[in-house]
Tab-separated table of N, CA and C in Angstrom:
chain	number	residue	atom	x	y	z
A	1	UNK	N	6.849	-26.264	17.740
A	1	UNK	CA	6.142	-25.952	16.518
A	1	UNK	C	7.171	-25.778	15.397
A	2	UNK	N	7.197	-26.515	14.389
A	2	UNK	CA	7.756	-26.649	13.117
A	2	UNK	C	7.447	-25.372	12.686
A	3	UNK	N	8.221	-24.937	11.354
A	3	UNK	CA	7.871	-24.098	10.220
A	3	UNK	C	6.847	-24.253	9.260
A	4	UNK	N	6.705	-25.474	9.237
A	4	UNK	CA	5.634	-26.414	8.328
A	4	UNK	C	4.373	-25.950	9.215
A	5	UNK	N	4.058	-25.145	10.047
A	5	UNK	CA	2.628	-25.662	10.828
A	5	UNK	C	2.514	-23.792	11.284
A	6	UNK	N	3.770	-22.809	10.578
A	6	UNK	CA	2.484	-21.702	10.846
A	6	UNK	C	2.621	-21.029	9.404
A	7	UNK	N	1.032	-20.195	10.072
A	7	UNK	CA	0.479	-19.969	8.336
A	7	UNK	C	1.353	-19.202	7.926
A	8	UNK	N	1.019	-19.315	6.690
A	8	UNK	CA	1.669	-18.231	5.808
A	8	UNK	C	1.269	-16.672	6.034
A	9	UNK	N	0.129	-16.594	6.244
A	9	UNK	CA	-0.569	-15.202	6.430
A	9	UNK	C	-0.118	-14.538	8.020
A	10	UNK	N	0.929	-15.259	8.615
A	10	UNK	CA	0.755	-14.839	10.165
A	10	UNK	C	1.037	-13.376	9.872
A	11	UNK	N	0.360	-12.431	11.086
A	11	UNK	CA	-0.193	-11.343	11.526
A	11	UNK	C	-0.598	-10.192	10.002
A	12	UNK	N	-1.260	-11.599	8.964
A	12	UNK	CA	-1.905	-10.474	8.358
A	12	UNK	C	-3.777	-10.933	8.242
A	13	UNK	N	-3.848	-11.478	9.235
A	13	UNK	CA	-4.667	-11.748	9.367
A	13	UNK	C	-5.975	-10.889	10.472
A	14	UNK	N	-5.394	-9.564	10.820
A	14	UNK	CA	-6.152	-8.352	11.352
A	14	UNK	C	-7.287	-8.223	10.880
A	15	UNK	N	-7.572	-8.061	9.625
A	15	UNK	CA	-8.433	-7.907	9.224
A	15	UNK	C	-8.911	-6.585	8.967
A	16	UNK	N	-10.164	-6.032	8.671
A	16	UNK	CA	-10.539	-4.218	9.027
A	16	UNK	C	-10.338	-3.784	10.654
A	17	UNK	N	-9.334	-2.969	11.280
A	17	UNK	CA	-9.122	-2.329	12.454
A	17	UNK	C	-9.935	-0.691	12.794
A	18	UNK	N	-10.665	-0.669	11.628
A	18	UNK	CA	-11.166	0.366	11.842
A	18	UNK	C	-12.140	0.993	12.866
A	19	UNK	N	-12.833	-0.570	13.520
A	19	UNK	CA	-13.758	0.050	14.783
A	19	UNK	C	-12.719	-0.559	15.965
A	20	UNK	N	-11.678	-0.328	15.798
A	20	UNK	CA	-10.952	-0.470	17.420
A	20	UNK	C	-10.552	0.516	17.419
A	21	UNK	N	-10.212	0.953	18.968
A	21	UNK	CA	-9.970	2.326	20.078
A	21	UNK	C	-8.461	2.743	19.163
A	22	UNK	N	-8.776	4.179	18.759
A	22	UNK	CA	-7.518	4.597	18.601
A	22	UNK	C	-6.338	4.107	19.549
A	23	UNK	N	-6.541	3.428	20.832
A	23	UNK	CA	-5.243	3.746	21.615
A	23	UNK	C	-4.759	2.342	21.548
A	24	UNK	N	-5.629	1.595	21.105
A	24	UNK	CA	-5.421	0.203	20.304
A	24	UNK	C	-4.567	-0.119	19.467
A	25	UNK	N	-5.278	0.589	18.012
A	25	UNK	CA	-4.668	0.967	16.835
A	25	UNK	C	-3.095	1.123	16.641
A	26	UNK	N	-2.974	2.255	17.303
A	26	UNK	CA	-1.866	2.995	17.349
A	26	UNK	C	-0.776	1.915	17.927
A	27	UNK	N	-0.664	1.032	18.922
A	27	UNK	CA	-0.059	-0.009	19.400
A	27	UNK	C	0.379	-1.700	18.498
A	28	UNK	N	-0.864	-1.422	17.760
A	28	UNK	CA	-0.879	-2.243	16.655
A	28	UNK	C	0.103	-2.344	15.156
A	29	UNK	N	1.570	-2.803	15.704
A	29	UNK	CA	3.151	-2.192	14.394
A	29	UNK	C	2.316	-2.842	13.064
A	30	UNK	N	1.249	-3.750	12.827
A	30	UNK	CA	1.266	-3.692	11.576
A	30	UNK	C	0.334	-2.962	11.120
A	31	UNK	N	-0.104	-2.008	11.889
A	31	UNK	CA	-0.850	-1.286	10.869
A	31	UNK	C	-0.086	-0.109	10.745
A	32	UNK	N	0.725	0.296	10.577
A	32	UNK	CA	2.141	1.570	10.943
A	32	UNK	C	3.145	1.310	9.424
A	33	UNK	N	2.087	2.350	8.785
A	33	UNK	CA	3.288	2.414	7.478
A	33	UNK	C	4.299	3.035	7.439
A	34	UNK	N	5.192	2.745	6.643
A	34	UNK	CA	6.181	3.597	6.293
A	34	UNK	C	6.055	4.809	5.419
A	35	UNK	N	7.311	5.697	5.276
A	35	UNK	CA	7.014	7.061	4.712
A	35	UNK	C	6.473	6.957	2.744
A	36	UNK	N	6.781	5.740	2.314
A	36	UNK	CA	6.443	5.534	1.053
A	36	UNK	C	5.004	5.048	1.139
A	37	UNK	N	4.896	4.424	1.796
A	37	UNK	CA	3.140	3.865	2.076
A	37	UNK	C	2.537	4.812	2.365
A	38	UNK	N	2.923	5.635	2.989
A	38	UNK	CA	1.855	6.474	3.160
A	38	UNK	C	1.692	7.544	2.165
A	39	UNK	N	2.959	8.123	1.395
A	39	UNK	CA	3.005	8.908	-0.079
A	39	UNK	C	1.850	8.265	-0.645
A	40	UNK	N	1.736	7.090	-0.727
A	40	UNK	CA	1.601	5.938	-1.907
A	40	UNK	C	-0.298	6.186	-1.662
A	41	UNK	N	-0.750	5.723	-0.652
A	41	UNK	CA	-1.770	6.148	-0.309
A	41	UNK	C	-2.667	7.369	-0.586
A	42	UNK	N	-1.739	8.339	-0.057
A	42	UNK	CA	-2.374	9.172	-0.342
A	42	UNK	C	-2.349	9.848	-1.337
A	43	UNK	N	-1.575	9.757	-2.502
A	43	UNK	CA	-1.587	9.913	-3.349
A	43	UNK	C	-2.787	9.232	-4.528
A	44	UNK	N	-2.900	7.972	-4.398
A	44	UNK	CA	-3.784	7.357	-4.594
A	44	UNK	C	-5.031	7.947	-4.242
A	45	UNK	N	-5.421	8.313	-3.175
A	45	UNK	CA	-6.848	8.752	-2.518
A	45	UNK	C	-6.619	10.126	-2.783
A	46	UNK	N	-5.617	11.010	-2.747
A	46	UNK	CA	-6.228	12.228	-3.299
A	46	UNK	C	-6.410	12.602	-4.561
A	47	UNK	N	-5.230	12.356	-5.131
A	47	UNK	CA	-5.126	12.431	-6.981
A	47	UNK	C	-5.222	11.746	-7.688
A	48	UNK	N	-5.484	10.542	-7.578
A	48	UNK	CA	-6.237	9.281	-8.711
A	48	UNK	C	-7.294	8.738	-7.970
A	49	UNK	N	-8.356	9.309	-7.114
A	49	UNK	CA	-9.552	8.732	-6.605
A	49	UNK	C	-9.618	7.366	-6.355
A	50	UNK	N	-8.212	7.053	-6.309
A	50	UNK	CA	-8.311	5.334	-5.009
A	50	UNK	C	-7.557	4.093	-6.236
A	51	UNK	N	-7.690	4.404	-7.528
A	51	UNK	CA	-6.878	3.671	-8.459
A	51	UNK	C	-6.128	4.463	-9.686
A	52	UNK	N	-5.036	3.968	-9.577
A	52	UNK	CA	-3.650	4.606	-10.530
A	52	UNK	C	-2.653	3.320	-11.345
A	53	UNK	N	-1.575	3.779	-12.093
A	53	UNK	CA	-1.047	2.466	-12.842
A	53	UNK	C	-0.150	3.551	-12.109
A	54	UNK	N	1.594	2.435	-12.518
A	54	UNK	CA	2.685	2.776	-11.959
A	54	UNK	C	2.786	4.005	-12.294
A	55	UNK	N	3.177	4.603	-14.195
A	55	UNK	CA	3.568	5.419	-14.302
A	55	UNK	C	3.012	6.830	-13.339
A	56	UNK	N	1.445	6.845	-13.475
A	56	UNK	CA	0.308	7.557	-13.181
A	56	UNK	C	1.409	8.063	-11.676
A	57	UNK	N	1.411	7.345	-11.019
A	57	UNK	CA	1.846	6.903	-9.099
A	57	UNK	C	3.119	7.352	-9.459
A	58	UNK	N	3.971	7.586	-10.375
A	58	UNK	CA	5.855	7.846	-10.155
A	58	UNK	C	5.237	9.369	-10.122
A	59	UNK	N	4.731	10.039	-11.448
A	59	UNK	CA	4.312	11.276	-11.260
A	59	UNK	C	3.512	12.063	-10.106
A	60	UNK	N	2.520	11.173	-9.815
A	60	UNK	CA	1.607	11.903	-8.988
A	60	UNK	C	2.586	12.026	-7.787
A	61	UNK	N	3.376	10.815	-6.702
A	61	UNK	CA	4.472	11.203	-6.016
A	61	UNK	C	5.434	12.136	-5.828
A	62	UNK	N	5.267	12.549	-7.010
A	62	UNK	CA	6.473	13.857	-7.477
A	62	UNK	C	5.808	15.156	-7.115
A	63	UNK	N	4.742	15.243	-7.846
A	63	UNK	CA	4.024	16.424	-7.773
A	63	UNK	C	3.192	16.796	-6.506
A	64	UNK	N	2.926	15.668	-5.695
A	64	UNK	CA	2.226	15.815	-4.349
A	64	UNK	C	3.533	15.854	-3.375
A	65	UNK	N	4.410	15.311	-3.407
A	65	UNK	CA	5.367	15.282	-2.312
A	65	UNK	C	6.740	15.336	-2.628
A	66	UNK	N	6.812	15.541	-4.238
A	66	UNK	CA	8.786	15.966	-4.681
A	66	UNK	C	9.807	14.629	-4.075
A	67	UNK	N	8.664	13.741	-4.233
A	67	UNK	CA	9.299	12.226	-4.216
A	67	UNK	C	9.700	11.652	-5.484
A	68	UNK	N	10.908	11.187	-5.905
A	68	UNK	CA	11.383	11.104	-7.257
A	68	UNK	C	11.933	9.551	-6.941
A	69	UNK	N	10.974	9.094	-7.904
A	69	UNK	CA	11.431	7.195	-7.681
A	69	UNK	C	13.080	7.009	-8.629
A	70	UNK	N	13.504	6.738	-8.389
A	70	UNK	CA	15.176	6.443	-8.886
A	70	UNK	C	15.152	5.152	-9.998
A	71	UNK	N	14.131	4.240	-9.334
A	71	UNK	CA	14.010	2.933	-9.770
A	71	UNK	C	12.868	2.600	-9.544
A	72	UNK	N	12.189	2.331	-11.009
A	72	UNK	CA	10.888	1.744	-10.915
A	72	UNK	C	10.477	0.516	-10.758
A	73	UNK	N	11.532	0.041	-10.485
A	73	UNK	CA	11.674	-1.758	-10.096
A	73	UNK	C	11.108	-1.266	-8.400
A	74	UNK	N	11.655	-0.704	-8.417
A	74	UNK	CA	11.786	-0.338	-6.138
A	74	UNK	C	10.043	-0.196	-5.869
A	75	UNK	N	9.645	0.503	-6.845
A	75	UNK	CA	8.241	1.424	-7.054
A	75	UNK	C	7.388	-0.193	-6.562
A	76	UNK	N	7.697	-0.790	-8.161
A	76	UNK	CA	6.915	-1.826	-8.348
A	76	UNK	C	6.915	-2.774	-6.861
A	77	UNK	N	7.868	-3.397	-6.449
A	77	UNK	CA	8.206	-3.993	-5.688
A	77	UNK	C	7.604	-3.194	-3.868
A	78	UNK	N	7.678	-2.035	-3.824
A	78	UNK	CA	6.796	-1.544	-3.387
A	78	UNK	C	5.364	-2.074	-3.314
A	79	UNK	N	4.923	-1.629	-4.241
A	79	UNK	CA	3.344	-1.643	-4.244
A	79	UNK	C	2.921	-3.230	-4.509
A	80	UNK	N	4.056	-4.316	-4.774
A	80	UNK	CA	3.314	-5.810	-4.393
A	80	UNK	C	3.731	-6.192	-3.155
A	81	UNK	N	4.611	-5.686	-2.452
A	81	UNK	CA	4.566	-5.949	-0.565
A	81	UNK	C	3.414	-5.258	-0.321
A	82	UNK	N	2.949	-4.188	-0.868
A	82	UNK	CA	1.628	-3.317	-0.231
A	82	UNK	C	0.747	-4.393	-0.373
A	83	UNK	N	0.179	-4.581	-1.793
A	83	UNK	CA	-0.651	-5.462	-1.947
A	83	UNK	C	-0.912	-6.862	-1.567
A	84	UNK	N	0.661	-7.259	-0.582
A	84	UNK	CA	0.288	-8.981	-0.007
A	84	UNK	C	0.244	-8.701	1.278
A	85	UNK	N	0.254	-7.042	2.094
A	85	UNK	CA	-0.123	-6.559	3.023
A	85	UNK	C	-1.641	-6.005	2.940
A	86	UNK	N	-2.387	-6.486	1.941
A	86	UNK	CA	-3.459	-5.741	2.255
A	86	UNK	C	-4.262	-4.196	2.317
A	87	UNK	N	-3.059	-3.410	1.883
A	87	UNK	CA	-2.956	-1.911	1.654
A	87	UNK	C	-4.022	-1.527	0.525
A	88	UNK	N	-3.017	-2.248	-0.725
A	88	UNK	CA	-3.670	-2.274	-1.800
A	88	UNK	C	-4.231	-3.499	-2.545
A	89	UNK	N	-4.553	-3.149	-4.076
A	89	UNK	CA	-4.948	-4.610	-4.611
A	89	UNK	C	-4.643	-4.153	-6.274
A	90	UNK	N	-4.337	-5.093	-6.861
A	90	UNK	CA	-3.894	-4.988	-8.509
A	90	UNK	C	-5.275	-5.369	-9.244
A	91	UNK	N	-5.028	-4.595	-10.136
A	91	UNK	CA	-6.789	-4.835	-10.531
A	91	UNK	C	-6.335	-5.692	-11.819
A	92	UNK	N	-7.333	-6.574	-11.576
A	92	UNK	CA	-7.547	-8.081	-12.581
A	92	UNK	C	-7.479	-7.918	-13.901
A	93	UNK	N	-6.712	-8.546	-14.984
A	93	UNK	CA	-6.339	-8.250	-16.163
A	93	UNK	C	-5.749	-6.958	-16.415
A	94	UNK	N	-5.528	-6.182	-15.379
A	94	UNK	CA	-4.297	-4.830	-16.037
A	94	UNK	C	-3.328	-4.557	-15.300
A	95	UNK	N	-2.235	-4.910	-16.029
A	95	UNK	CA	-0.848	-5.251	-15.314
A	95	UNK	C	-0.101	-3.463	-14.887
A	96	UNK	N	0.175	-3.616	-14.046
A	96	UNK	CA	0.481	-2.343	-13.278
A	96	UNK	C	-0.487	-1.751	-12.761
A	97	UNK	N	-1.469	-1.582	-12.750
A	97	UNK	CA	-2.564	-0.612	-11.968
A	97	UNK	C	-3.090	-1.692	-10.675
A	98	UNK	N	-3.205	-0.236	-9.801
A	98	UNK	CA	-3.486	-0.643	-8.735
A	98	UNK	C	-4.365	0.499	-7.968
A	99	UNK	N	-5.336	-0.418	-6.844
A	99	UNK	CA	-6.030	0.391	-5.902
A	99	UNK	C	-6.215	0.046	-4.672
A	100	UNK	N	-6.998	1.229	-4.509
A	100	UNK	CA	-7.077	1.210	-2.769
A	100	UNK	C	-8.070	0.075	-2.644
A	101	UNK	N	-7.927	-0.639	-1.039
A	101	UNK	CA	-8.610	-1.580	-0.861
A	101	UNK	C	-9.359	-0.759	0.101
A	102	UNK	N	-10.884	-0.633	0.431
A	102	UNK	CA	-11.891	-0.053	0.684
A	102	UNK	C	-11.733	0.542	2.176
A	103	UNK	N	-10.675	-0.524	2.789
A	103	UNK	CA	-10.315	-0.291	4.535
A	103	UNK	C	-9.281	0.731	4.174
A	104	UNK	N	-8.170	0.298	3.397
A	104	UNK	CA	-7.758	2.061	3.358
A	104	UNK	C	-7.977	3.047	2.568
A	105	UNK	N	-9.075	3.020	2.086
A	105	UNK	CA	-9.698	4.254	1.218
A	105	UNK	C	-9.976	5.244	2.167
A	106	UNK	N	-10.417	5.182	3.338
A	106	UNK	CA	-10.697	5.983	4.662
A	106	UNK	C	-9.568	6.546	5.678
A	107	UNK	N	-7.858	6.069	5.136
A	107	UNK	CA	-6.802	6.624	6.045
A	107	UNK	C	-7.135	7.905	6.067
């Protein structure tokens, strides 16, 4: 098998995991965020009700978890691996804001 012949999307193609067996889940590395994804999240779902813009997300990080972004390039770059993982999603015509996508509105 060539490079030319697998998808682009390989293993993000899971889909919602939410009705499989926790003991499933848990075995499953791509659904296993890291310690910023999960700031990022929940920050999002507790203190901006599921959508925030960058600045909104450098602060709220700070104040929920005394996480201090250094570089808001890192931030950004962050949250568009989130978003071509499916985490999140950039909302249409407004550049920097972003939200939860409905499967992880429920982490």
């Amino acid at each position: 098998m060539n490079d030319d012949s697998i998808p682009k999307d390989l293993g993000r193609r899971l889909g919602d995991l939410s009705e499989l067996p926790e003991a499933l889940r848990k075995q499953i590395t791509a659904t296993k965020l890291d310690d910023l994804e999960e700031k990022v999240v929940k920050t999002l779902r507790d203190r901006f009700e599921g959508i925030a813009n960058l600045d909104e997300l450098m602060v709220g990080l700070y104040r929920d978890h005394q996480h201090i972004i250094e570089d808001r390039r890192k931030l950004a770059n962050k949250l568009y691996r989130m978003q071509q993982t499916g985490l999140i999603e950039s909302v249409p015509k407004r550049k920097g804001v972003y939200r939860l996508k409905e499967t992880t509105a429920g982490m």
